[in-house]
Short mmCIF file of C-alpha atoms and ligand atoms in Angstrom, two decimals:
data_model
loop_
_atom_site.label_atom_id
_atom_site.label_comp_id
_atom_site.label_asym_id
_atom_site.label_seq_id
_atom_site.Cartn_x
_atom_site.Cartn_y
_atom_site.Cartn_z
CA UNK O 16 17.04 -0.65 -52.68
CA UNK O 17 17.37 -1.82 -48.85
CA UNK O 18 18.30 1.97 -47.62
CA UNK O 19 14.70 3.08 -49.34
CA UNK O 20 12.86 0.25 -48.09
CA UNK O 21 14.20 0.99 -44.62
CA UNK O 22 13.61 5.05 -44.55
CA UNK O 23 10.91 4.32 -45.48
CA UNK O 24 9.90 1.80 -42.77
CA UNK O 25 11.22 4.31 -40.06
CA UNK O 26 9.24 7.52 -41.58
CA UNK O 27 6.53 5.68 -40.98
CA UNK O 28 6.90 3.26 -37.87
CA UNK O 29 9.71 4.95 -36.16
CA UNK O 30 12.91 3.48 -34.89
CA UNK O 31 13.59 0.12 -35.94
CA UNK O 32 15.54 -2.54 -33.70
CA UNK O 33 19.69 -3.31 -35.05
CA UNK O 34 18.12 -6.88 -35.88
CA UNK O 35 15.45 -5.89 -38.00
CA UNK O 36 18.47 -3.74 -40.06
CA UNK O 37 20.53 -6.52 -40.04
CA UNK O 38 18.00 -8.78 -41.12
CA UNK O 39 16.70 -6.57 -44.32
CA UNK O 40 20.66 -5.84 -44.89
CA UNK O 41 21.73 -9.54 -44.96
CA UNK O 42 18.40 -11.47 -46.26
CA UNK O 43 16.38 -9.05 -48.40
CA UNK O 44 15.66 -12.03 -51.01
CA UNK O 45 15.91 -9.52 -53.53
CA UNK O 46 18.65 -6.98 -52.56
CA UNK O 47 20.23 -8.43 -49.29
CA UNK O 48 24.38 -8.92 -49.08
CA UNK O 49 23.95 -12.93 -48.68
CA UNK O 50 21.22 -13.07 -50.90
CA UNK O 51 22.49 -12.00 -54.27
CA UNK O 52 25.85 -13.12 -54.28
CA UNK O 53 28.76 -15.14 -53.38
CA UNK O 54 30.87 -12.65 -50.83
CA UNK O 55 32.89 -15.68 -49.73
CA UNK O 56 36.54 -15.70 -50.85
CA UNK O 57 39.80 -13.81 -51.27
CA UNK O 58 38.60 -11.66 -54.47
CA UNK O 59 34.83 -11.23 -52.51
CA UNK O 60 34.66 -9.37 -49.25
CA UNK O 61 35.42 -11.67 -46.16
CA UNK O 62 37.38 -14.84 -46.20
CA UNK O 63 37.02 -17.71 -43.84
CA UNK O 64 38.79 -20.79 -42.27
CA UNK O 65 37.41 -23.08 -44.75
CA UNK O 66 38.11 -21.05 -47.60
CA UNK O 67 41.90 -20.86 -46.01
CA UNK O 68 42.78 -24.34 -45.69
CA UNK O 69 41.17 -28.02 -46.81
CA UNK O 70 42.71 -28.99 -43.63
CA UNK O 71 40.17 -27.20 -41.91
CA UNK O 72 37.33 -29.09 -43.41
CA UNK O 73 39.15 -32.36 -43.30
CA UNK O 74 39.89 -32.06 -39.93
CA UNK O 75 35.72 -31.02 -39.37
CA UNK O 76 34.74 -34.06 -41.27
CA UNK O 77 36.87 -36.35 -39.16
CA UNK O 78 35.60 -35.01 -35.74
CA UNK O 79 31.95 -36.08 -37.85
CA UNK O 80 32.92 -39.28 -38.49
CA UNK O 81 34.42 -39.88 -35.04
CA UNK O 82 31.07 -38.47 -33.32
CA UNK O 83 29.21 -41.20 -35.73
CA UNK O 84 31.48 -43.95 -33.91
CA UNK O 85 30.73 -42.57 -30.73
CA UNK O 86 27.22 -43.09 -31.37
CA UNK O 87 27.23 -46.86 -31.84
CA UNK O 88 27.51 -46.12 -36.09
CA UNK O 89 23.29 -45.59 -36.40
CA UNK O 90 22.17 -47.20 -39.99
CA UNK O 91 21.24 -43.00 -40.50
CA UNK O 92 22.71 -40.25 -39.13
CA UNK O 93 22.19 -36.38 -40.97
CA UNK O 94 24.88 -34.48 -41.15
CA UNK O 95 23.65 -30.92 -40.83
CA UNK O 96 25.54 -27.73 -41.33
CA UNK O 97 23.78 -24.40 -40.58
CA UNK O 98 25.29 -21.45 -42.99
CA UNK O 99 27.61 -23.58 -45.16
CA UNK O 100 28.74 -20.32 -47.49
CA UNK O 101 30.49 -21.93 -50.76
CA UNK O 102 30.04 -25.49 -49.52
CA UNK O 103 33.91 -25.84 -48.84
CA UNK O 104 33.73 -27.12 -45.31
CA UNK O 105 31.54 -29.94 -46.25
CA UNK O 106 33.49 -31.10 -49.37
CA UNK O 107 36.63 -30.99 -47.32
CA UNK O 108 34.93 -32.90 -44.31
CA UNK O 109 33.60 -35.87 -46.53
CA UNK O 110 36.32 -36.06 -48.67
CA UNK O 111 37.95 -36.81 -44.90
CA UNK O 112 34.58 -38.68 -43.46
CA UNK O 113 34.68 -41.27 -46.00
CA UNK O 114 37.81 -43.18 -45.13
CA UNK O 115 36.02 -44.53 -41.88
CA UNK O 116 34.32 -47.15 -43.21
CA UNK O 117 30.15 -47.09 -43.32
CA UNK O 118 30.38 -43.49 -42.59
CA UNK O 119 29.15 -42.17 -46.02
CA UNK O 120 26.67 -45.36 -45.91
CA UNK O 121 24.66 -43.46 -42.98
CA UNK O 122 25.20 -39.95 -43.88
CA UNK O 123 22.50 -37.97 -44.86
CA UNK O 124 23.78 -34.62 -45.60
CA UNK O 125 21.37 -31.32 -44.78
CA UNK O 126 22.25 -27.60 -45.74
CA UNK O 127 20.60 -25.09 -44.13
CA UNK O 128 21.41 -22.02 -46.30
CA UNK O 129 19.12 -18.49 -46.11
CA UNK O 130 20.64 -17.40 -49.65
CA UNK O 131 19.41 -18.43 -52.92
CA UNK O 132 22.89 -17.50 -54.65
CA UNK O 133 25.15 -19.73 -52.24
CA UNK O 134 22.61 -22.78 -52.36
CA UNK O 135 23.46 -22.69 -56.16
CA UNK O 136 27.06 -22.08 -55.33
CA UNK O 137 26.87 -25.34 -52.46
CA UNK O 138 25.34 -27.62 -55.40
CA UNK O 139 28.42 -27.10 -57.46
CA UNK O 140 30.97 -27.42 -54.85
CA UNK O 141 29.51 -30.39 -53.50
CA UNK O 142 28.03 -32.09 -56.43
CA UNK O 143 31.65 -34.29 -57.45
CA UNK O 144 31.19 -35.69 -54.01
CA UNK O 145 28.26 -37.96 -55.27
CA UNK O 146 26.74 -37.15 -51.87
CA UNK O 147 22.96 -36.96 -51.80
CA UNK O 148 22.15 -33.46 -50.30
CA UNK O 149 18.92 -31.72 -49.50
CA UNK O 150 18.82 -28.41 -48.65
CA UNK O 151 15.96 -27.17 -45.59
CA UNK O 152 14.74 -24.38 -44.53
CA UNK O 153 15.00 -24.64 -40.86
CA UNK O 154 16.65 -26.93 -37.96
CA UNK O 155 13.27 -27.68 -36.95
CA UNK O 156 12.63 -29.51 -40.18
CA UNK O 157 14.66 -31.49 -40.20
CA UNK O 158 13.40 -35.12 -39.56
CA UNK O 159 13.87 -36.48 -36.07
CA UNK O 160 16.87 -38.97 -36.16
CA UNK O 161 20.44 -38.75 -34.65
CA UNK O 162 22.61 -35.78 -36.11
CA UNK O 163 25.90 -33.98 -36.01
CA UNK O 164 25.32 -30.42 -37.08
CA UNK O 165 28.08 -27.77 -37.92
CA UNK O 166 28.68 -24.36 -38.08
CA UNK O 167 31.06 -22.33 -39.37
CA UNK O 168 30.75 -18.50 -38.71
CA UNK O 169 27.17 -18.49 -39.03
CA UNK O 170 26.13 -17.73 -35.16
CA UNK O 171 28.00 -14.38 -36.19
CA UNK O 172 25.75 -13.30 -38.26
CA UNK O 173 22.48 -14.24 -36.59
CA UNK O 174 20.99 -10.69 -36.10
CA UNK O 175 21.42 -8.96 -32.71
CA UNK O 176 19.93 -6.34 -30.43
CA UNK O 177 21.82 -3.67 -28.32
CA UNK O 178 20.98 -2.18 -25.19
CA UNK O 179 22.24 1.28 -23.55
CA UNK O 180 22.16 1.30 -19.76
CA UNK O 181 20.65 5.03 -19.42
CA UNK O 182 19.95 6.11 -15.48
CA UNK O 183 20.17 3.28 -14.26
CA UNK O 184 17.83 1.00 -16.86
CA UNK O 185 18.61 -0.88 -19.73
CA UNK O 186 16.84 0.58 -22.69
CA UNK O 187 17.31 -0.42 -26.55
CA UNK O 188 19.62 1.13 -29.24
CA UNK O 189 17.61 1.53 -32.03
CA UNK O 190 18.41 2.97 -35.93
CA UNK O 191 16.42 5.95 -37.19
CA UNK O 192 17.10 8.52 -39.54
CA UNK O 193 19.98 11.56 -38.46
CA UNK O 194 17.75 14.85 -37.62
CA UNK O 195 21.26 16.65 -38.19
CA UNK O 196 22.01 15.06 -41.34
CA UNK O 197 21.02 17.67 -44.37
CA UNK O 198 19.50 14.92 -46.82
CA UNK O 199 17.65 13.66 -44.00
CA UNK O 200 18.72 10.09 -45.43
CA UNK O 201 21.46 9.17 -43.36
CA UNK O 202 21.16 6.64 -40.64
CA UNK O 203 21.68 6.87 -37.16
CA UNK O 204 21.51 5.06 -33.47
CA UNK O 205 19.14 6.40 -31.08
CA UNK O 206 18.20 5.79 -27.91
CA UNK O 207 14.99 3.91 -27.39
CA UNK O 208 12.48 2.81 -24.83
CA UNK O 209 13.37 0.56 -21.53
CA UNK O 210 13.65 -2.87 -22.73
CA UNK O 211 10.73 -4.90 -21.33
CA UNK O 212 10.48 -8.17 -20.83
CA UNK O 213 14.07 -9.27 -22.56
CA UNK O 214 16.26 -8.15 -19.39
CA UNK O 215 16.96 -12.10 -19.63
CA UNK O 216 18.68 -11.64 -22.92
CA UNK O 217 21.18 -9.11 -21.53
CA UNK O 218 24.64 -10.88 -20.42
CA UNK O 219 24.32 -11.95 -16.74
CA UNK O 220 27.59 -11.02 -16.24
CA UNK O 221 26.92 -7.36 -16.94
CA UNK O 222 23.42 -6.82 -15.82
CA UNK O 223 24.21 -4.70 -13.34
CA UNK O 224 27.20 -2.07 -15.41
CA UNK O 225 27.43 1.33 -14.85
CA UNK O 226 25.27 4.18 -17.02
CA UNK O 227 26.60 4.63 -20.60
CA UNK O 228 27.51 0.86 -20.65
CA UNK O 229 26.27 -0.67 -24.44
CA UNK O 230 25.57 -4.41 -24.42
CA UNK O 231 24.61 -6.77 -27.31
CA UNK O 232 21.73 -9.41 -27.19
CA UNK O 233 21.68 -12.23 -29.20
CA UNK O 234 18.08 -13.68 -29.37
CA UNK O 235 19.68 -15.99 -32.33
CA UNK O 236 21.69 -17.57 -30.45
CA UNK O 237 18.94 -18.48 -27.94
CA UNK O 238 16.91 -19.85 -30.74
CA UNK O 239 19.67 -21.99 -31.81
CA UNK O 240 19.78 -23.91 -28.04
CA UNK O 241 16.59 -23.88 -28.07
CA UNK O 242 16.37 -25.80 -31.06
CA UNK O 243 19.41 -28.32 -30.28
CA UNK O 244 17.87 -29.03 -27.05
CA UNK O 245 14.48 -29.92 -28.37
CA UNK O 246 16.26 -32.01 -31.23
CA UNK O 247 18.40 -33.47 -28.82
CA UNK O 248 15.72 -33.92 -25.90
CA UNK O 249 15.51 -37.78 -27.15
CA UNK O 250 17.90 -38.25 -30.46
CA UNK O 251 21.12 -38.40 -30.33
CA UNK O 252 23.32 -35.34 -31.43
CA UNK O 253 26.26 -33.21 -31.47
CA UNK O 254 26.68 -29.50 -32.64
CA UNK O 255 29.92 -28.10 -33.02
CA UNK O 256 30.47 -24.02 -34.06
CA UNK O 257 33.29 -22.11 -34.69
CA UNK O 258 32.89 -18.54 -34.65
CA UNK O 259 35.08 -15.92 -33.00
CA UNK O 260 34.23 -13.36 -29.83
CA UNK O 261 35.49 -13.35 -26.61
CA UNK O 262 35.43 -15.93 -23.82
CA UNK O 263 33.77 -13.92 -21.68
CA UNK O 264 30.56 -11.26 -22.40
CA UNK O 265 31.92 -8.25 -22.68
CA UNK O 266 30.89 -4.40 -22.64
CA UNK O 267 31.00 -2.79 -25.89
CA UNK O 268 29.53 -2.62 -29.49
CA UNK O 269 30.79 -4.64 -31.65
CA UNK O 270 28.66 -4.94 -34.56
CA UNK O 271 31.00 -4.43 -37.94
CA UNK O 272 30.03 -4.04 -41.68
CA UNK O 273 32.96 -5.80 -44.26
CA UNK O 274 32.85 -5.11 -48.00
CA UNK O 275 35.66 -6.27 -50.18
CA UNK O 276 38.13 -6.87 -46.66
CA UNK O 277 37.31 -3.45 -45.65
CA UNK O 278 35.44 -1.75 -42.28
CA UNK O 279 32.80 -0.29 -43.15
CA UNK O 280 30.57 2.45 -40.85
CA UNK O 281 27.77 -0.06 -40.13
CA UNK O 282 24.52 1.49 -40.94
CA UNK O 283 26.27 3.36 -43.88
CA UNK O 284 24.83 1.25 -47.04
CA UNK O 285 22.78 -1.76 -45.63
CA UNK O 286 23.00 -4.42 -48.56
CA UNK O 287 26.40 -3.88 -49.62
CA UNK O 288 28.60 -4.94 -46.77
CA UNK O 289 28.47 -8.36 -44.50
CA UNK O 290 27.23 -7.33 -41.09
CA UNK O 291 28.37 -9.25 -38.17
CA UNK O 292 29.05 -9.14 -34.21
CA UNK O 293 31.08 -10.87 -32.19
CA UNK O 294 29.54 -14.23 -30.59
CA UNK O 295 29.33 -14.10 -26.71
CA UNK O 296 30.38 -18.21 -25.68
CA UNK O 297 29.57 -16.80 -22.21
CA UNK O 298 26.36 -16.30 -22.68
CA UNK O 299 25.91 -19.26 -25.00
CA UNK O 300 27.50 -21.64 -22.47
CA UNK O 301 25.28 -20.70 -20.23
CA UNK O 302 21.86 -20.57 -22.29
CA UNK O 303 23.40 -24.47 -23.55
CA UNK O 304 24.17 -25.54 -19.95
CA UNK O 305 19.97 -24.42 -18.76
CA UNK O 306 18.68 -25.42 -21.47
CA UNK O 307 20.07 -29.18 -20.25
CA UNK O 308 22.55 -29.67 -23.08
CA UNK O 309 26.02 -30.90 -22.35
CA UNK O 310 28.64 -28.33 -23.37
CA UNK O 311 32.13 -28.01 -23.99
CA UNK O 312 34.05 -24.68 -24.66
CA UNK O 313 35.21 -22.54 -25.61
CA UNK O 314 38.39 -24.09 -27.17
CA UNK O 315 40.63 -21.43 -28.80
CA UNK O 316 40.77 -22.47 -32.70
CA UNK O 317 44.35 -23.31 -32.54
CA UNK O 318 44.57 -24.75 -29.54
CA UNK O 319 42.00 -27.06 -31.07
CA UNK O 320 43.26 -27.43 -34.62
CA UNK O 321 46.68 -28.56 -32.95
CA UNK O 322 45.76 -31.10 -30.87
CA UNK O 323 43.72 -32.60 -33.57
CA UNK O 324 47.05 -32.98 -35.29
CA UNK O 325 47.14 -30.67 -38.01
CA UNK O 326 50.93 -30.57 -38.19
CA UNK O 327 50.64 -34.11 -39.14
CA UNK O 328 48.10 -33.23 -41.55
CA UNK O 329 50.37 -30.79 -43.12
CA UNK O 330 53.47 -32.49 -43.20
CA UNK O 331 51.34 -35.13 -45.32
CA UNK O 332 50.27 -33.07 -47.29
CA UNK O 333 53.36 -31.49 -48.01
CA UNK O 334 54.98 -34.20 -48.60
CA UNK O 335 52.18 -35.33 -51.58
CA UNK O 336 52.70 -31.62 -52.62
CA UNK O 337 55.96 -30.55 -52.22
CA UNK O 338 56.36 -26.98 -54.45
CA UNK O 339 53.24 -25.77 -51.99
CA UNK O 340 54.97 -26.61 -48.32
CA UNK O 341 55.49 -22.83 -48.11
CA UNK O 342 52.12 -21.99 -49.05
CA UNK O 343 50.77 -24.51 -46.19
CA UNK O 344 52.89 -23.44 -43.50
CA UNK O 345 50.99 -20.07 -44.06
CA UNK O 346 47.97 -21.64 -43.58
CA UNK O 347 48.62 -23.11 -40.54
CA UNK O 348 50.07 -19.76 -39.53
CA UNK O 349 46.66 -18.11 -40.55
CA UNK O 350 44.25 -20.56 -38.97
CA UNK O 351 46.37 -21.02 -35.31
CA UNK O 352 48.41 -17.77 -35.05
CA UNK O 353 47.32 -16.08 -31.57
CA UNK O 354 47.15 -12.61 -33.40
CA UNK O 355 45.60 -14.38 -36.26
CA UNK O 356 42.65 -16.76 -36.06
CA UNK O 357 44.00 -19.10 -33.63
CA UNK O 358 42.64 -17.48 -29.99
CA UNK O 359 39.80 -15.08 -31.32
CA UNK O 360 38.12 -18.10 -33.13
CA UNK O 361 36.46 -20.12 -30.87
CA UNK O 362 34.93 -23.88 -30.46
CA UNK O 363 31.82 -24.58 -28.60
CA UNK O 364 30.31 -28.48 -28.74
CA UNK O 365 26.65 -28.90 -27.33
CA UNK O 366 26.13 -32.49 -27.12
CA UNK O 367 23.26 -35.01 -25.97
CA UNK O 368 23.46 -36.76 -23.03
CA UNK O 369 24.55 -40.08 -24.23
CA UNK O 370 27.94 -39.18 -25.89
CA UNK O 371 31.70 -39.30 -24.79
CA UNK O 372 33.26 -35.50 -25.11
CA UNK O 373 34.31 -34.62 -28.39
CA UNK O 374 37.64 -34.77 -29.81
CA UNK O 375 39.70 -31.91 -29.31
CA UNK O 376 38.51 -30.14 -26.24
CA UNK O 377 40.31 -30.01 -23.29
CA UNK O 378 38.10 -29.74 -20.78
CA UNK O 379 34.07 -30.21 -20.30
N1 SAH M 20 30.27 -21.43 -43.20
C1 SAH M 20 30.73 -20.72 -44.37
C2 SAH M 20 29.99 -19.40 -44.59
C3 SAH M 20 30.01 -18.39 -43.49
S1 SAH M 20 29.10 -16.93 -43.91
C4 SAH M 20 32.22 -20.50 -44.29
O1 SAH M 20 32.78 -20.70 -43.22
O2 SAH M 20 32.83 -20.13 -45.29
C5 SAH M 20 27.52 -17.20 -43.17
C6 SAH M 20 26.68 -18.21 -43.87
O3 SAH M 20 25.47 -18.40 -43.12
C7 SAH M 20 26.22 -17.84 -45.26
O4 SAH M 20 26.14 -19.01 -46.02
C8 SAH M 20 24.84 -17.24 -44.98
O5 SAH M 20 24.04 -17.14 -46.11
C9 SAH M 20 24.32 -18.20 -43.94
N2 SAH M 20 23.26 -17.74 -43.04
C10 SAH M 20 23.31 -16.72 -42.18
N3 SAH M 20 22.18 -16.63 -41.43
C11 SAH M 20 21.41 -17.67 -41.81
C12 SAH M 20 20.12 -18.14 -41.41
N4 SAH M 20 19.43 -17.52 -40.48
N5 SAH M 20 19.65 -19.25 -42.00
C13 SAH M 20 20.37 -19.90 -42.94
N6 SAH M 20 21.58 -19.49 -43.38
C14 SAH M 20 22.10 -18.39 -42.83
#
C-alpha cells in the first residue's frame, strides 16, 4: 500500500516534500488514486465540467477549430489535451470541430494521460469518433508541428510544494510521521529546512508576508510554460486550461483530498482520495508572460462560456430535446453560476506569437 511505501520512505530518509506525497498518492502505477481507476463522474469521487455538460466540450472543440482557421488551416495540426480523464471533452469538442470543414482532415489528436485505467477508459469514449488517436507520454514528445493543446483540470493536480515563512525565511512544509500519534503511523506536516535556491518559485506577490504566512509552489506549472514556450518558440500554437483558483496568489494552504464528493484530511490515506490545490493564474501569467508567450486571462468560466454563446447552444439543444430543457438549464446553472463553477473556474490561453486572441476573452 502507498501509506507503507511512504513510512517507510520517511523512517528511513526523513521528511519528504508535499509533491513527492502527492506524486506516490496520485501516480503509484500500482496503487495510486488516478492510476487504478476511473474517479471521474457523479457515482466516482469528483465530477467535472465536461462530465456536466456536452456543451462544454462542444463549445472547447469549436474554440479548436476556430484557432485552426486562425492559423491559415495547416495540412496538420495535433490537437493535444494534457489530462483528458474519461475522454468526454474531446468527444464533445470533435463531435463540434468537425462541422468546419477540413478541420478533422488536419487533426491529429494526442492524449497525454499518466493513468493506465483512464487511457483504457479514453479509447472507449473516443473510439465511435473514428478519430485516429495516439496516446504520449510527455508534451515534449510530441512531434514538432503546429498544435492547440487543452486542459481541463489537470494543472490542479500537478504536484505542489509549500513553504512556511518562519523568522523571517521561507522554509519548506514537509510530511513526516506524528511523534504524538500512538501507532506512530499517522502522518503529519513539519517544518523543514530554509528553502534554497527555489525562492523564485514562491508567489512574487507574497515574497515578502509576515511570519506564520504558508504559501504553495507550483514547480508543475513552471514545467508546463516551459514546455509551451519551447514548443511554441517556432511552431505555431495555442494552449487553453481551465482550472479553478484565484485571480490573484494568495496566502493560505489549500491543498484538498476528495473521495466519493467528500473532504477528506489530506495526508489521511494517500491513494484513496484525489489530491488537488488550487491553481495560482497569477503566478502562471506571469511565468507565461517571461517565458515570451502571449497570454490571455484569467477569464471567469462563465463569463467565458456566455459570451461564447452557450444560451444559444442550449436553447438548440432544447429545442432537439425538449423533455430535458429542465435538466439543461441546470447545467448551465452549474457550469456559470458565480457560487457555482462560473467565477472560481478560470481560463488562461498562452498563445504563439503569430495568432489573433482567442475567442472568448475579453481582454489580452
Ligand atoms: N480533463 C478531465 C480529467 C480531469 S482529472 C476532465 O475534465 O474530466 C485530471 C486528469 O489529468 C486525469 O486524467 C489524470 O490522470 C491526468 N493527469 C494528472 N497529472 C498528469 C500528468 N502529470 N501527466 C499526465 N496526465 C496527468
Amino acid at each position: 500500500m502507498i501509506a507503507d511505501t511512504l513510512r517507510d520512505r520517511i523512517r528511513t530518509g526523513g521528511p519528504i516534500s508535499i509533491a513527492a506525497f502527492m506524486t506516490e498518492a496520485l501516480f503509484d502505477p500500482r496503487h495510486g488514486f488516478y492510476a487504478t481507476k476511473d474517479p471521474i463522474g457523479a457515482g466516482a469521487d469528483f465530477i467535472t465540467a465536461p462530465e456536466i455538460s456536452q456543451m462544454f466540450g462542444e463549445l472547447v472543440g469549436l474554440v479548436a477549430a476556430q484557432t485552426w482557421l486562425d492559423m491559415g488551416r495547416p495540412g496538420a495540426v495535433k490537437l493535444i489535451e494534457m489530462g483528458p480523464g474519461r475522454g468526454t471533452m474531446m468527444s464533445d469538442a470533435l463531435r463540434a470541430a468537425r462541422t468546419v470543414p477540413g478541420f478533422m482532415d488536419a487533426a491529429e489528436i494526442v492524449l497525454i494521460e499518466a493513468s493506465a485505467a483512464l487511457k483504457a477508459v479514453q479509447a472507449q469514449t473516443l473510439g465511435p469518433s473514428g478519430a485516429q488517436i495516439r496516446w504520449i507520454d510527455r508534451l515534449e514528445a510530441v512531434a514538432p508541428g503546429p498544435s492547440i493543446i487543452l486542459g481541463n483540470e489537470f494543472l490542479d493536480c500537478l504536484p505542489v510544494r509549500q513553504a512556511v515563512r518562519h523568522q523571517g525565511q521561507w522554509h519548506e512544509r514537509l510530511v513526516g510521521l506524528d511523534p504524538q500519534d500512538e501507532t506512530g503511523e499517522a502522518f503529519a506536516f513539519v517544518l523543514g529546512p530554509p528553502l534554497a535556491g527555489d525562492s523564485d518559485l514562491i508567489p512574487a506577490r507574497l515574497r515578502d508576508a509576515d511570519d506564520g504566512a504558508l504559501v504553495e509552489l507550483r514547480p508543475g506549472d513552471r514545467q508546463v510554460i516551459d514546455q509551451l514556450a519551447a514548443r511554441f518558440a517556432d511552431q505555431p500554437g495555442r494552449a487553453l486550461f481551465i482550472d479553478y483558483g484565484p485571480a490573484q496568489s494568495e496566502i493560505g494552504d489549500t491543498l484538498q483530498a476528495i473521495r466519493a464528493h467528500k473532504k477528506q484530511p489530506p495526508l489521511e490515506a494517500p491513494g484513496t482520495a484525489d489530491l488537488t490545490a488550487r491553481v495560482d493564474f497569477e503566478s502562471l501569467i506571469m511565468a507565461g508572460k517571461s517565458a515570451g508567450l502571449t497570454c490571455y486571462g484569467p477569464e471567469p468560466q462563465g463569463a467565458w462560456l456566455t459570451g461564447l454563446g452557450l444560451e444559444a447552444r442550449a436553447a438548440a439543444l432544447s429545442q432537439s430535446q425538449p423533455g430535458k430543457r429542465s435538466e439543461i438549464a441546470r447545467q448551465i446553472w452549474r457550469l456559470t453560476d458565480k457560487e457555482q463553477m462560473g467565477e472560481l473556474f478560470k481560463l488562461v490561453c498562452f498563445d504563439s506569437a503569430d495568432l489573433p486572441p482567442p475567442p472568448g476573452f475579453s481582454a489580452g
